[in-house]
Amino acid sequence: MQFSGEGYIIKIRNHGEKSAIVTLVSPQKGKMVGYVNGARSSRNLGIYQLGNYISFNAYARVEENMLSLKGVELLRSHTADFVLNNDKIEALVSMCRLVDECVAENDDLGFLYTTIDDFFTHINDSNWLVYYSFFEYYLLDFLGIGLDISECAVTGKRQNLQYVSPKTGRAVCAEVGAPYKDRLFAYPQYIADRNYRPQGGEIANVLAMTGSFLQKNFLNQHNLQLPENRNGLLGLVKTYKL
């Protein structure tokens, strides 16, 4: 078996003195894992960094064997985008950890891949954190635990949606949710509108919501926790300004 492709590096694990096991997310193959001979040599260190976008040729004698990645070329380096910004590093590591732990090998990522690609494409924009929040929101959808924010769960109305139930993940309109607002999540209006210029408080609300649903409905079932790096993001978004 052999094929060629491209993808973002989301995990690097040393193997022996100079080789590595590299995990990628690819638009063609989803999440994939491959062995790279000489990945940790001084000549190749600049290539094998989290977030870098590479092309590769993949080989395996039989389908059950781990892939061997050869002919790797660096297409886009993102090292400089992160190395001097601790906040962006927190987001990068959090995203990579979540994808590695939540996505099975060879799964078709669908729109989730678009959110990952958008994060890297806009990492130098002032609203880069918004793209991270879209990633987490659509990770829920990818995992089959997505939120239903199209209409009020009680009345069926599509107007004046203000809240999301922490139990059902469904939207609740203002008049129904007002008496219970302290127990409900805020409605993610900027997600529904595909607005990439929300206020910091809106982003904080979305991350509080996505983190809760990820932990309760997926990570707990697999004895996992949200990445520690993500905690730093929660503090950052409270003061976030475009």
Tab-separated table of C-alpha atoms in Angstrom:
chain	number	residue	atom	x	y	z
A	1	MET	CA	0.000	0.000	0.000
A	2	GLN	CA	1.262	3.455	-0.850
A	3	PHE	CA	-0.144	6.925	-1.321
A	4	SER	CA	0.866	10.581	-1.190
A	5	GLY	CA	-0.705	13.408	0.749
A	6	GLU	CA	-0.353	16.526	2.879
A	7	GLY	CA	-1.170	17.347	6.473
A	8	TYR	CA	-0.543	19.190	9.726
A	9	ILE	CA	1.711	17.633	12.358
A	10	ILE	CA	-0.198	17.262	15.648
A	11	LYS	CA	2.069	14.886	17.594
A	12	ILE	CA	5.715	13.810	17.541
A	13	ARG	CA	6.995	10.919	19.646
A	14	ASN	CA	10.680	10.035	19.669
A	15	HIS	CA	11.556	6.554	18.444
A	16	GLY	CA	15.125	5.521	19.056
A	17	GLU	CA	17.906	8.052	18.814
A	18	LYS	CA	16.936	9.980	15.687
A	19	SER	CA	13.613	8.682	14.403
A	20	ALA	CA	10.030	9.543	15.376
A	21	ILE	CA	6.416	8.438	15.247
A	22	VAL	CA	4.525	11.361	13.709
A	23	THR	CA	0.761	11.940	13.853
A	24	LEU	CA	-0.843	14.078	11.158
A	25	VAL	CA	-4.259	15.360	10.204
A	26	SER	CA	-4.657	15.191	6.454
A	27	PRO	CA	-7.455	16.465	4.196
A	28	GLN	CA	-7.162	13.249	2.218
A	29	LYS	CA	-6.723	10.626	4.970
A	30	GLY	CA	-7.955	12.193	8.213
A	31	LYS	CA	-5.827	11.396	11.239
A	32	MET	CA	-2.854	9.188	10.387
A	33	VAL	CA	0.280	7.928	12.135
A	34	GLY	CA	3.596	7.140	10.481
A	35	TYR	CA	7.215	6.278	11.241
A	36	VAL	CA	9.852	8.729	10.014
A	37	ASN	CA	13.444	7.580	9.890
A	38	GLY	CA	15.844	10.375	10.812
A	39	ALA	CA	13.131	12.815	11.873
A	40	ARG	CA	15.156	13.951	14.899
A	41	SER	CA	18.380	14.574	13.021
A	42	SER	CA	19.711	18.127	13.131
A	43	ARG	CA	18.891	18.565	9.454
A	44	ASN	CA	15.215	17.683	9.934
A	45	LEU	CA	14.399	19.284	13.287
A	46	GLY	CA	12.892	22.350	11.624
A	47	ILE	CA	10.439	20.192	9.686
A	48	TYR	CA	9.047	18.067	12.500
A	49	GLN	CA	7.403	20.657	14.729
A	50	LEU	CA	3.786	20.877	15.906
A	51	GLY	CA	1.602	22.732	13.431
A	52	ASN	CA	3.926	22.464	10.443
A	53	TYR	CA	2.242	21.532	7.169
A	54	ILE	CA	4.076	18.870	5.183
A	55	SER	CA	3.752	16.714	2.095
A	56	PHE	CA	4.703	13.045	2.252
A	57	ASN	CA	4.775	9.675	0.549
A	58	ALA	CA	3.369	6.878	2.734
A	59	TYR	CA	4.207	3.190	2.439
A	60	ALA	CA	3.193	-0.018	4.220
A	61	ARG	CA	3.774	-3.630	3.152
A	62	VAL	CA	0.349	-4.644	4.393
A	63	GLU	CA	-2.565	-2.493	5.511
A	64	GLU	CA	-2.221	-3.547	9.171
A	65	ASN	CA	1.369	-2.274	9.428
A	66	MET	CA	2.310	1.220	10.570
A	67	LEU	CA	2.930	3.575	7.703
A	68	SER	CA	6.425	4.704	6.845
A	69	LEU	CA	6.603	8.334	5.755
A	70	LYS	CA	9.249	9.233	3.196
A	71	GLY	CA	9.993	12.087	0.824
A	72	VAL	CA	8.698	14.555	3.405
A	73	GLU	CA	8.776	18.212	2.382
A	74	LEU	CA	7.919	21.243	4.493
A	75	LEU	CA	5.165	23.184	2.728
A	76	ARG	CA	4.352	25.735	5.449
A	77	SER	CA	6.253	26.302	8.661
A	78	HIS	CA	4.218	27.647	11.577
A	79	THR	CA	7.016	27.529	14.142
A	80	ALA	CA	7.582	31.291	14.068
A	81	ASP	CA	3.838	31.893	14.528
A	82	PHE	CA	3.900	30.226	17.947
A	83	VAL	CA	7.398	30.240	19.391
A	84	LEU	CA	7.251	33.762	20.886
A	85	ASN	CA	3.590	33.731	21.954
A	86	ASN	CA	2.676	31.605	24.970
A	87	ASP	CA	-1.056	32.124	24.426
A	88	LYS	CA	-0.880	30.724	20.921
A	89	ILE	CA	1.251	27.834	22.131
A	90	GLU	CA	-1.454	26.987	24.695
A	91	ALA	CA	-4.066	26.929	21.938
A	92	LEU	CA	-1.868	24.901	19.587
A	93	VAL	CA	-1.073	22.239	22.174
A	94	SER	CA	-4.690	22.078	23.320
A	95	MET	CA	-5.946	21.595	19.766
A	96	CYS	CA	-3.343	18.950	18.964
A	97	ARG	CA	-4.077	17.034	22.172
A	98	LEU	CA	-7.825	17.083	21.620
A	99	VAL	CA	-7.552	15.879	18.033
A	100	ASP	CA	-5.102	13.148	18.999
A	101	GLU	CA	-7.286	11.888	21.859
A	102	CYS	CA	-10.731	12.313	20.306
A	103	VAL	CA	-10.207	11.304	16.685
A	104	ALA	CA	-9.592	7.726	15.546
A	105	GLU	CA	-7.084	6.940	12.809
A	106	ASN	CA	-8.397	7.179	9.242
A	107	ASP	CA	-11.648	8.895	10.266
A	108	ASP	CA	-12.948	11.338	7.664
A	109	LEU	CA	-12.671	14.677	9.447
A	110	GLY	CA	-15.151	16.496	7.221
A	111	PHE	CA	-15.753	20.100	8.300
A	112	LEU	CA	-13.594	19.619	11.405
A	113	TYR	CA	-10.534	19.665	9.165
A	114	THR	CA	-11.665	23.043	7.791
A	115	THR	CA	-11.736	24.490	11.323
A	116	ILE	CA	-8.222	23.176	11.980
A	117	ASP	CA	-6.959	24.635	8.717
A	118	ASP	CA	-8.702	27.955	9.474
A	119	PHE	CA	-6.952	28.136	12.855
A	120	PHE	CA	-3.528	27.914	11.241
A	121	THR	CA	-4.474	30.152	8.318
A	122	HIS	CA	-5.583	32.960	10.663
A	123	ILE	CA	-3.079	32.459	13.479
A	124	ASN	CA	-1.548	35.887	12.834
A	125	ASP	CA	-4.891	37.695	12.705
A	126	SER	CA	-6.094	39.613	15.753
A	127	ASN	CA	-9.092	37.269	16.099
A	128	TRP	CA	-7.134	33.985	15.964
A	129	LEU	CA	-8.737	32.833	19.218
A	130	VAL	CA	-12.172	32.945	17.595
A	131	TYR	CA	-11.017	30.291	15.130
A	132	TYR	CA	-9.926	28.085	18.009
A	133	SER	CA	-13.403	28.346	19.533
A	134	PHE	CA	-14.977	27.275	16.233
A	135	PHE	CA	-12.697	24.226	16.288
A	136	GLU	CA	-13.985	23.107	19.698
A	137	TYR	CA	-17.597	23.736	18.738
A	138	TYR	CA	-17.327	21.582	15.616
A	139	LEU	CA	-15.299	18.934	17.442
A	140	LEU	CA	-18.482	18.270	19.419
A	141	ASP	CA	-20.376	17.875	16.162
A	142	PHE	CA	-17.707	15.523	14.791
A	143	LEU	CA	-17.953	13.353	17.917
A	144	GLY	CA	-21.712	13.038	17.552
A	145	ILE	CA	-22.457	15.169	20.601
A	146	GLY	CA	-23.049	18.417	18.770
A	147	LEU	CA	-25.394	21.085	20.061
A	148	ASP	CA	-28.812	21.822	18.594
A	149	ILE	CA	-29.048	25.599	18.561
A	150	SER	CA	-31.497	25.956	15.688
A	151	GLU	CA	-34.686	26.384	17.749
A	152	CYS	CA	-35.992	26.523	21.306
A	153	ALA	CA	-36.296	23.053	22.778
A	154	VAL	CA	-39.512	24.026	24.597
A	155	THR	CA	-41.419	26.284	22.195
A	156	GLY	CA	-39.874	25.429	18.824
A	157	LYS	CA	-39.338	29.140	18.164
A	158	ARG	CA	-36.292	30.292	16.222
A	159	GLN	CA	-36.338	33.882	17.487
A	160	ASN	CA	-34.819	35.397	20.639
A	161	LEU	CA	-32.688	32.364	21.486
A	162	GLN	CA	-30.621	33.245	24.560
A	163	TYR	CA	-29.494	30.060	26.305
A	164	VAL	CA	-28.326	26.469	25.880
A	165	SER	CA	-29.298	23.692	28.278
A	166	PRO	CA	-26.278	22.016	29.928
A	167	LYS	CA	-28.239	18.749	30.042
A	168	THR	CA	-29.546	18.467	26.495
A	169	GLY	CA	-27.316	20.820	24.490
A	170	ARG	CA	-30.431	22.389	22.976
A	171	ALA	CA	-31.248	26.070	22.629
A	172	VAL	CA	-33.720	27.813	24.942
A	173	CYS	CA	-35.484	31.103	24.171
A	174	ALA	CA	-35.291	34.098	26.501
A	175	GLU	CA	-38.762	33.874	27.990
A	176	VAL	CA	-38.439	30.182	28.865
A	177	GLY	CA	-34.860	30.310	30.097
A	178	ALA	CA	-34.912	33.557	32.096
A	179	PRO	CA	-35.944	31.952	35.437
A	180	TYR	CA	-33.094	29.440	35.106
A	181	LYS	CA	-30.462	31.619	33.449
A	182	ASP	CA	-27.868	31.032	36.173
A	183	ARG	CA	-27.927	27.319	35.337
A	184	LEU	CA	-27.832	27.685	31.559
A	185	PHE	CA	-25.072	28.445	29.089
A	186	ALA	CA	-25.246	31.608	27.019
A	187	TYR	CA	-26.422	31.104	23.447
A	188	PRO	CA	-23.434	31.081	21.019
A	189	GLN	CA	-24.801	33.734	18.682
A	190	TYR	CA	-21.528	34.366	16.864
A	191	ILE	CA	-21.218	30.665	16.081
A	192	ALA	CA	-24.754	30.584	14.666
A	193	ASP	CA	-24.063	33.722	12.599
A	194	ARG	CA	-20.546	32.666	11.536
A	195	ASN	CA	-19.371	35.995	12.931
A	196	TYR	CA	-15.608	35.996	13.428
A	197	ARG	CA	-15.508	39.289	15.364
A	198	PRO	CA	-17.285	38.610	18.677
A	199	GLN	CA	-16.374	40.072	22.058
A	200	GLY	CA	-14.081	38.295	24.513
A	201	GLY	CA	-16.933	37.466	26.872
A	202	GLU	CA	-18.755	35.654	24.081
A	203	ILE	CA	-15.698	33.515	23.349
A	204	ALA	CA	-15.313	32.711	27.043
A	205	ASN	CA	-18.948	31.593	27.167
A	206	VAL	CA	-18.490	29.299	24.184
A	207	LEU	CA	-15.316	27.709	25.568
A	208	ALA	CA	-16.988	27.167	28.942
A	209	MET	CA	-19.820	25.409	27.139
A	210	THR	CA	-17.735	23.319	24.732
A	211	GLY	CA	-15.369	22.303	27.527
A	212	SER	CA	-18.259	21.133	29.675
A	213	PHE	CA	-19.843	19.042	26.914
A	214	LEU	CA	-16.509	17.583	25.797
A	215	GLN	CA	-15.666	16.527	29.347
A	216	LYS	CA	-19.100	15.179	30.252
A	217	ASN	CA	-20.106	13.514	27.008
A	218	PHE	CA	-16.819	12.196	25.646
A	219	LEU	CA	-13.682	12.543	27.744
A	220	ASN	CA	-15.191	11.085	30.935
A	221	GLN	CA	-16.205	7.947	29.039
A	222	HIS	CA	-12.575	7.448	27.989
A	223	ASN	CA	-10.975	8.366	31.340
A	224	LEU	CA	-9.497	11.532	29.842
A	225	GLN	CA	-9.345	15.157	30.903
A	226	LEU	CA	-9.320	18.420	29.000
A	227	PRO	CA	-5.729	19.427	28.181
A	228	GLU	CA	-4.064	21.448	30.935
A	229	ASN	CA	-2.930	23.953	28.309
A	230	ARG	CA	-6.560	24.835	27.685
A	231	ASN	CA	-6.878	26.329	31.194
A	232	GLY	CA	-4.646	29.200	30.161
A	233	LEU	CA	-7.013	30.030	27.319
A	234	LEU	CA	-9.935	30.480	29.695
A	235	GLY	CA	-8.057	33.230	31.508
A	236	LEU	CA	-7.003	34.812	28.239
A	237	VAL	CA	-10.456	35.104	26.684
A	238	LYS	CA	-11.854	37.076	29.604
A	239	THR	CA	-9.645	39.999	28.636
A	240	TYR	CA	-9.576	39.280	24.927
A	241	LYS	CA	-9.944	42.289	22.622
A	242	LEU	CA	-10.004	42.410	18.839
